[in-house]
Amino acid sequence: MALLDRLLSVPFVDRDAWADEVLGIESPPPDVPDLPQGSVPYLPCSVEEIAAMVFEVPLRPDDDFVDLGSGLGRVAILAHLLSGARARGVEIQEHLVRSGRARCDELGLPVTFVRADAAETDLDGSVFFLYAPFNGEMLTRVLRRLEEVARRRPIVLCAVDLELPALPWLRPRETSRVALTLYDSCLPGAAHRSQ
Ligand SMILES: C[S@@+](CC[C@H](N)C(=O)[O-])C[C@H]1O[C@@H](n2cnc3c(N)ncnc32)[C@H](O)[C@@H]1O
């Protein structure tokens, strides 16, 4: 049975535990004590929001999906498994990056993880996921970097439990989930992503 069918056959309330078991994810290690100002500690996004994002974007095998603040790698791995998209994570905490890489090595998955501050590194991709990973000035700086990406190619931002500021280059799209908002880039002269 395909992963999606297996996921859908699991009762709603058990889906997070089921995903952790399938991916071999145990209880998360503690966060480092010196996260920079504006960084939110590790907390995994629910499988319901991840699955809704995959279908509502919709994420496709030709997408380059990036989870900004990828933690243990759950979102990037599930996004790849549910859609076939190329997927990677950007994560500031080294031990979480190592854990994500080890998991993908074990499962033989082509999902990759980069140890970086998302506000300080060059970004590229077609779909970016943000489960409330940062706030304040750090979020502003990441959005500037995402605007640079949108000048080169159309992108979709997927924000969970995070309201992005109104920006002229982002058009919000409601979804079936209260916590999930999608934002399509809409820069004049830049291409639009087909849906
Ligand atoms: C709320 S958790 C989300 C984890 C993951 N997206 C998930 O849903 O499983 C936020 C993550 O963002 C990471 N983070 C915070 N600030 C960051 C930054 N500036 N660059 C990269 N990662 C960051 C944290 O270490 C943490 O793992």
Coordinates of C-alpha atoms and ligand atoms in Angstrom, one line a residue:
M1 CA 0.0 0.0 0.0
A2 CA 1.4 3.5 -0.9
L3 CA 2.5 5.6 2.0
L4 CA -0.4 8.1 1.5
D5 CA -3.0 5.3 1.6
R6 CA -1.4 3.9 4.7
L7 CA -1.4 7.4 6.3
L8 CA -5.0 7.9 5.4
S9 CA -6.0 4.6 6.9
V10 CA -4.6 5.7 10.3
P11 CA -7.1 7.5 12.6
F12 CA -6.4 11.3 12.8
V13 CA -5.3 11.2 16.4
D14 CA -2.7 8.5 15.8
R15 CA -1.1 9.9 12.6
D16 CA 1.8 11.8 14.3
A17 CA 2.8 8.8 16.4
W18 CA 2.4 6.6 13.3
A19 CA 4.7 8.8 11.2
D20 CA 7.3 8.9 14.0
E21 CA 7.3 5.1 14.1
V22 CA 7.6 4.7 10.3
L23 CA 10.5 7.3 10.2
G24 CA 12.2 6.0 13.4
I25 CA 11.9 9.3 15.2
E26 CA 12.2 9.1 19.0
S27 CA 11.6 11.9 21.5
P28 CA 13.5 15.0 20.4
P29 CA 16.8 15.9 22.0
P30 CA 17.0 19.2 23.9
D31 CA 17.7 22.4 22.1
V32 CA 21.0 24.1 22.4
P33 CA 20.9 26.8 25.1
D34 CA 22.3 29.6 22.9
L35 CA 19.8 29.9 20.0
P36 CA 20.1 33.4 18.5
Q37 CA 17.4 36.0 19.2
G38 CA 14.4 35.3 17.0
S39 CA 15.0 31.6 16.7
V40 CA 12.1 29.3 17.8
P41 CA 13.2 26.0 19.5
Y42 CA 12.4 22.6 18.0
L43 CA 8.8 21.5 17.9
P44 CA 7.5 19.2 15.2
C45 CA 4.7 20.3 12.9
S46 CA 1.7 18.0 12.8
V47 CA 1.3 15.4 10.0
E48 CA -2.1 16.8 9.3
E49 CA -0.7 20.2 8.3
I50 CA 2.2 18.6 6.3
A51 CA -0.3 16.4 4.3
A52 CA -2.6 19.4 3.7
M53 CA 0.4 21.5 2.5
V54 CA 1.4 18.7 0.0
F55 CA -2.1 18.5 -1.5
E56 CA -3.0 22.2 -1.5
V57 CA 0.2 23.7 -2.9
P58 CA 0.1 21.1 -4.7
L59 CA 3.7 19.7 -4.3
R60 CA 4.9 17.9 -7.4
P61 CA 7.9 15.7 -8.3
D62 CA 9.5 18.6 -10.2
D63 CA 9.4 20.9 -7.1
D64 CA 12.4 21.8 -5.0
F65 CA 11.0 21.8 -1.5
V66 CA 12.8 23.5 1.4
D67 CA 11.9 23.3 5.1
L68 CA 13.3 26.4 6.7
G69 CA 14.1 25.4 10.3
S70 CA 13.9 21.6 9.6
G71 CA 14.5 20.2 13.0
L72 CA 14.7 16.4 12.9
G73 CA 13.7 16.4 9.2
R74 CA 10.2 15.1 9.6
V75 CA 8.6 17.7 7.2
A76 CA 11.2 17.4 4.5
I77 CA 11.1 13.6 4.6
L78 CA 7.3 13.3 4.5
A79 CA 7.0 16.0 1.8
H80 CA 9.4 13.9 -0.3
L81 CA 7.7 10.6 0.4
L82 CA 4.2 12.0 -0.2
S83 CA 4.9 13.9 -3.4
G84 CA 8.2 12.8 -4.9
A85 CA 9.5 16.4 -4.7
R86 CA 13.2 16.9 -4.2
A87 CA 13.4 18.0 -0.6
R88 CA 15.9 19.5 1.8
G89 CA 16.1 21.2 5.2
V90 CA 17.9 24.2 6.5
E91 CA 18.5 24.0 10.2
I92 CA 20.6 26.0 12.6
Q93 CA 21.1 23.3 15.3
E94 CA 23.9 20.9 14.3
H95 CA 22.7 17.9 16.3
L96 CA 19.3 18.1 14.6
V97 CA 20.9 18.2 11.2
R98 CA 23.0 15.2 12.0
S99 CA 19.9 13.3 13.2
G100 CA 18.0 14.1 9.9
R101 CA 21.0 13.0 7.8
A102 CA 21.4 9.7 9.8
R103 CA 17.6 9.0 9.3
C104 CA 17.8 9.5 5.6
D105 CA 20.9 7.4 5.3
E106 CA 19.1 4.6 7.2
L107 CA 16.0 4.9 5.1
G108 CA 17.9 5.3 1.8
L109 CA 16.2 8.6 1.1
P110 CA 17.7 11.4 -1.1
V111 CA 16.6 14.1 1.3
T112 CA 19.4 16.5 2.3
F113 CA 20.0 18.8 5.3
V114 CA 22.2 21.9 5.5
R115 CA 23.5 23.4 8.8
A116 CA 22.9 27.1 8.4
D117 CA 21.1 30.2 9.8
A118 CA 18.4 30.7 7.2
A119 CA 18.8 34.5 7.6
E120 CA 22.5 34.3 6.7
T121 CA 22.6 31.7 3.8
D122 CA 21.7 31.9 0.1
L123 CA 18.4 30.2 -0.5
D124 CA 16.9 28.5 -3.5
G125 CA 13.8 26.3 -4.1
S126 CA 10.3 26.5 -5.5
V127 CA 8.3 25.7 -2.3
F128 CA 9.4 26.9 1.2
F129 CA 7.8 25.6 4.4
L130 CA 7.9 27.6 7.6
Y131 CA 6.5 26.1 10.8
A132 CA 6.9 29.3 12.9
P133 CA 10.7 28.8 12.9
F134 CA 11.7 32.4 13.6
N135 CA 10.2 35.8 14.4
G136 CA 11.1 39.5 14.5
E137 CA 14.1 40.8 12.6
M138 CA 15.2 37.2 11.8
L139 CA 11.9 36.6 9.9
T140 CA 12.3 39.9 8.1
R141 CA 15.8 39.0 6.9
V142 CA 14.6 35.5 5.7
L143 CA 11.7 37.1 3.8
R144 CA 14.2 39.4 2.1
R145 CA 16.2 36.4 1.0
L146 CA 13.0 34.7 -0.2
E147 CA 12.1 37.8 -2.3
E148 CA 15.5 37.4 -4.0
V149 CA 14.6 33.8 -4.9
A150 CA 11.2 35.0 -6.2
R151 CA 12.9 37.4 -8.5
R152 CA 14.5 34.4 -10.2
R153 CA 11.6 32.0 -10.2
P154 CA 8.0 31.7 -8.9
I155 CA 7.8 30.4 -5.4
V156 CA 5.2 29.3 -2.8
L157 CA 5.6 29.9 0.9
C158 CA 3.7 27.6 3.2
A159 CA 3.3 29.1 6.7
V160 CA 2.0 27.1 9.6
D161 CA 1.0 29.0 12.8
L162 CA 2.7 32.0 11.4
E163 CA 1.1 35.1 9.9
L164 CA 3.5 36.7 7.4
P165 CA 3.5 40.5 7.1
A166 CA 1.6 42.0 4.1
L167 CA 4.2 42.3 1.4
P168 CA 3.6 43.5 -2.2
W169 CA 5.3 40.5 -3.7
L170 CA 3.3 37.9 -1.8
R171 CA -0.3 36.9 -2.4
P172 CA -2.0 34.9 0.4
R173 CA -4.1 31.9 -0.4
E174 CA -6.5 30.4 2.1
T175 CA -6.4 26.6 2.7
S176 CA -8.7 24.0 4.3
R177 CA -6.7 24.4 7.5
V178 CA -6.9 27.3 9.8
A179 CA -3.2 27.1 10.8
L180 CA -1.9 26.8 7.2
T181 CA -1.6 29.7 4.8
L182 CA 0.0 29.6 1.4
Y183 CA 1.6 32.6 -0.3
D184 CA 2.3 32.8 -4.0
S185 CA 5.0 35.1 -5.2
C186 CA 3.6 37.7 -7.6
L187 CA 6.4 39.9 -8.7
P188 CA 5.8 42.0 -11.9
G189 CA 7.6 40.5 -14.8
A190 CA 8.4 37.3 -12.9
A191 CA 6.9 34.0 -14.0
H192 CA 3.9 32.5 -12.1
R193 CA 3.8 28.9 -10.8
S194 CA 1.2 26.8 -12.6
Q195 CA -1.2 25.1 -10.3
Ligands
LIG1 C1 9.1 25.0 15.4 S1 10.6 24.1 14.9 C2 10.0 23.4 13.3 C3 10.8 22.1 13.0 C4 10.4 21.4 11.7 N1 10.1 22.3 10.7 C5 9.2 20.5 11.9 O1 8.0 20.9 11.8 O2 9.4 19.3 12.3 C6 11.7 25.4 14.4 C7 13.0 24.9 14.0 O3 13.7 26.0 13.4 C8 15.1 26.0 13.7 N2 15.6 27.4 13.6 C9 15.4 28.5 14.3 N3 16.0 29.5 13.8 C10 16.6 29.1 12.7 C11 17.4 29.8 11.7 N4 17.7 31.1 11.8 N5 17.9 29.1 10.7 C12 17.6 27.8 10.6 N6 16.9 27.1 11.5 C13 16.4 27.7 12.5 C14 15.0 25.5 15.2 O4 16.3 25.0 15.6 C15 13.9 24.5 15.1 O5 14.5 23.2 14.8

